[in-house]
Tab-separated table of C-alpha atoms in Angstrom:
chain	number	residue	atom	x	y	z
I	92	UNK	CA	54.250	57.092	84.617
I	93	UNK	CA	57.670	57.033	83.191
I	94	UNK	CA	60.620	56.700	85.635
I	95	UNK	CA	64.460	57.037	85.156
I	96	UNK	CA	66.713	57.577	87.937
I	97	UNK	CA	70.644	58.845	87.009
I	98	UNK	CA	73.307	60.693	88.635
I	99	UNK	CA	75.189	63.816	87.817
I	100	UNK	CA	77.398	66.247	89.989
I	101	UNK	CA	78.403	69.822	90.022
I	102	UNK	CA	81.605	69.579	91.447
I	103	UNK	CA	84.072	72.900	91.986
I	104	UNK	CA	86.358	74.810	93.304
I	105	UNK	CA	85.698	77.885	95.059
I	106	UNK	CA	87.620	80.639	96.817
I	107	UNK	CA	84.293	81.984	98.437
I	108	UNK	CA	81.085	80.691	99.529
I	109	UNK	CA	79.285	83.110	97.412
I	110	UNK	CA	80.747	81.354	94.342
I	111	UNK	CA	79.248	78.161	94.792
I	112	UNK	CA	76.307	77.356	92.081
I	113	UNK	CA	74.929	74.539	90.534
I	114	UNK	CA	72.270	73.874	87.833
I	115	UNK	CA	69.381	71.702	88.362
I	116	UNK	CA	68.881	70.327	85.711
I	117	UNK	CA	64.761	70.035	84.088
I	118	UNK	CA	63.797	69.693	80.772
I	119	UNK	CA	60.242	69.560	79.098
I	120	UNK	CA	57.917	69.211	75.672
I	121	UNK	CA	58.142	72.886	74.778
I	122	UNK	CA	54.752	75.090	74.080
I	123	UNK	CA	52.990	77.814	74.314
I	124	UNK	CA	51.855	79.412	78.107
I	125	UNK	CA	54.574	78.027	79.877
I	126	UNK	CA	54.281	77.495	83.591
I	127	UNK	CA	57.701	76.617	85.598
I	128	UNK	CA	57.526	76.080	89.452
I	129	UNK	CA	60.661	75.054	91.319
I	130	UNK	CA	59.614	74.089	94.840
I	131	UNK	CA	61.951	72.677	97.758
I	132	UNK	CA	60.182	69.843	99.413
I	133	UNK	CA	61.472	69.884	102.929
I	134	UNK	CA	58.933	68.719	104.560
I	135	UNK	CA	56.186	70.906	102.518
I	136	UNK	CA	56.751	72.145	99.237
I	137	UNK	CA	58.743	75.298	99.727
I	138	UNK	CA	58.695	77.947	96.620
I	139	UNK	CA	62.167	78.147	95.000
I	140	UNK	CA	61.653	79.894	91.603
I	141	UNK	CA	58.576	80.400	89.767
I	142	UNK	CA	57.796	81.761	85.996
I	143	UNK	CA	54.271	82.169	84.455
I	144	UNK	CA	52.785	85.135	82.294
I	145	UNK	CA	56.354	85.364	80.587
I	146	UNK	CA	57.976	86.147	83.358
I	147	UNK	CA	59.372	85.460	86.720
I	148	UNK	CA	57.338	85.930	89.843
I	149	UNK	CA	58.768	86.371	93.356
I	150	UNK	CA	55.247	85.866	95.117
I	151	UNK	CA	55.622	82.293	97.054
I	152	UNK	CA	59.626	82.761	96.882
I	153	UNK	CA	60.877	81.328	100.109
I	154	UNK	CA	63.039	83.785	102.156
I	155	UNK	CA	66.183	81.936	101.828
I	156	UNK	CA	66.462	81.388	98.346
I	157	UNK	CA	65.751	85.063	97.106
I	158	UNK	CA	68.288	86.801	94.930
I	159	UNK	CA	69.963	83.444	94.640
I	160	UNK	CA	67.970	81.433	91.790
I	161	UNK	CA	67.134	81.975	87.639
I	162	UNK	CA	66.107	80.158	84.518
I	163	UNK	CA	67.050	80.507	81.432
I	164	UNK	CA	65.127	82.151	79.831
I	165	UNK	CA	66.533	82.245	76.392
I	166	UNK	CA	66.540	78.307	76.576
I	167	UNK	CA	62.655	77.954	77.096
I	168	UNK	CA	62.070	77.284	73.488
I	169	UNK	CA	64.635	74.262	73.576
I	170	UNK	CA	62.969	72.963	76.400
I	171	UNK	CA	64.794	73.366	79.211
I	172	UNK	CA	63.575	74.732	82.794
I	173	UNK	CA	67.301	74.337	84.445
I	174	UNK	CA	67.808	76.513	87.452
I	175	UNK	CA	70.181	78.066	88.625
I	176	UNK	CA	71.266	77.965	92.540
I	177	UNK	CA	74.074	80.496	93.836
I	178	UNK	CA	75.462	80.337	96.980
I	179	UNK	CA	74.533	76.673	97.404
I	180	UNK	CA	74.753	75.753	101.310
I	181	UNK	CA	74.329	72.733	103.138
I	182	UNK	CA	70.822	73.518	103.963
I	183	UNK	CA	69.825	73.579	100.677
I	184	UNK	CA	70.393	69.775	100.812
I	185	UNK	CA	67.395	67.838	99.651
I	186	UNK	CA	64.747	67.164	97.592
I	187	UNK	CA	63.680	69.488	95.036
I	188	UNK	CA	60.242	69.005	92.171
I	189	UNK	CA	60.516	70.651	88.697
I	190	UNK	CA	57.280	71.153	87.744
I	191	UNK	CA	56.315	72.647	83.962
I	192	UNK	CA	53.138	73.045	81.972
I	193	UNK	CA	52.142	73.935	78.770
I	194	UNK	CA	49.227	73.757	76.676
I	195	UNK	CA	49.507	70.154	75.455
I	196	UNK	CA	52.232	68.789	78.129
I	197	UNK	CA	52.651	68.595	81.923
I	198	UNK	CA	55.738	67.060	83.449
I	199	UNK	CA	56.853	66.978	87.196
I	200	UNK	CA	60.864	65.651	87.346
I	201	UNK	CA	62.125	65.474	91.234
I	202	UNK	CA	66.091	66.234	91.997
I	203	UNK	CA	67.313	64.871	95.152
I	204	UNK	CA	70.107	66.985	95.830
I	205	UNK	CA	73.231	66.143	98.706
I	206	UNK	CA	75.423	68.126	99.415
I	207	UNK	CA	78.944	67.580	100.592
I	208	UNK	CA	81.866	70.595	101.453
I	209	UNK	CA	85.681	70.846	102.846
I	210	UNK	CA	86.670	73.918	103.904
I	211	UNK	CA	90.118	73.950	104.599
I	212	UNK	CA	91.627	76.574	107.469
I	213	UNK	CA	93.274	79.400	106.018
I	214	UNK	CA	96.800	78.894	104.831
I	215	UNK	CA	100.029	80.406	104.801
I	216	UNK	CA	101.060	81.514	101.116
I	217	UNK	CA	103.863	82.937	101.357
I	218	UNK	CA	104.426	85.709	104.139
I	219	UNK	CA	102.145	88.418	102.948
I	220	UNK	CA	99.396	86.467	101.731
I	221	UNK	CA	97.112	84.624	103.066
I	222	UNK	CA	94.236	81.605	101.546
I	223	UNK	CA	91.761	79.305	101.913
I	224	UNK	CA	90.181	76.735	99.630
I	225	UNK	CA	87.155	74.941	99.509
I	226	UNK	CA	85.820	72.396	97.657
I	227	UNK	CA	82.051	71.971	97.022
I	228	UNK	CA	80.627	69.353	95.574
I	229	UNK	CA	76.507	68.197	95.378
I	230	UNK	CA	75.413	65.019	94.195
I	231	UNK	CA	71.934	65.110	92.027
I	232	UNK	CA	69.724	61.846	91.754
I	233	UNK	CA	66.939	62.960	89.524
I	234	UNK	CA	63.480	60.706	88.963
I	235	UNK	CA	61.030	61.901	86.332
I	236	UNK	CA	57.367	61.712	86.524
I	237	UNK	CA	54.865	62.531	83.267
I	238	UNK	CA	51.395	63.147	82.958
């Protein structure tokens, strides 16, 4: 089993909470009948995002995360699983397993994701407008496992 532990961020600026994404990143040996499960592993594995059968299936989605995840899809042949979370919230702090499969490969990675926000009050503009800004930011440790 082959470990490596590094650190990236997703770090923005955002005018709305619905703004806020960041890509998990998960790559993999690609191959033919590709198998992706995302799964959020707080304290059982939770579905995030699953693809299979060349496409994506919403069966064992988790509430919570529905409408709010995707691959991409045009990247499977380079090998990469990344997803896709919108609207990222504090509760979707935590650990999170990659898990592919193909015909000759299988390969879990795990993504321990924190999550830190500001949200500033609204401001005064100038005397007509009024903003806010917030500042997301989510801090990924990722550890890869492969069988």
């Amino acid at each position: 089993c082959d470990r490596s532990s590094f650190f990236k961020l997703c770090q923005s600026f955002m005018k709305t909470i619905k703004e806020r994404d960041c890509i998990l990143p998960c790559s993999f040996q690609a191959g033919q009948s590709l198998i992706i499960h995302w799964y959020h592993m707080t304290p059982t594995q939770t579905g995030v995002h699953s693809y299979y059968e060349n496409k994506d299936q919403w069966g064992h989605q988790q509430k919570r995360f529905r409408g709010r995840t995707s691959l991409f899809q045009d990247q499977f042949s380079k090998g990469n699983a990344s997803l896709q979370l919108t609207g990222v919230m504090v509760q979707d702090e935590g650990s999170y397993q990659c898990h592919t499969s193909t015909i000759t490969n299988t390969r879990d990675l795990y993504i321990n994701m924190k999550v830190y926000g500001t949200r500033n009050k609204p401001r005064k503009l100038d005397s007509n407008v009024e903003g806010n800004e917030e500042r997301f930011q989510a801090e990924l440790q990722i550890s890869e496992s492969v069988d």
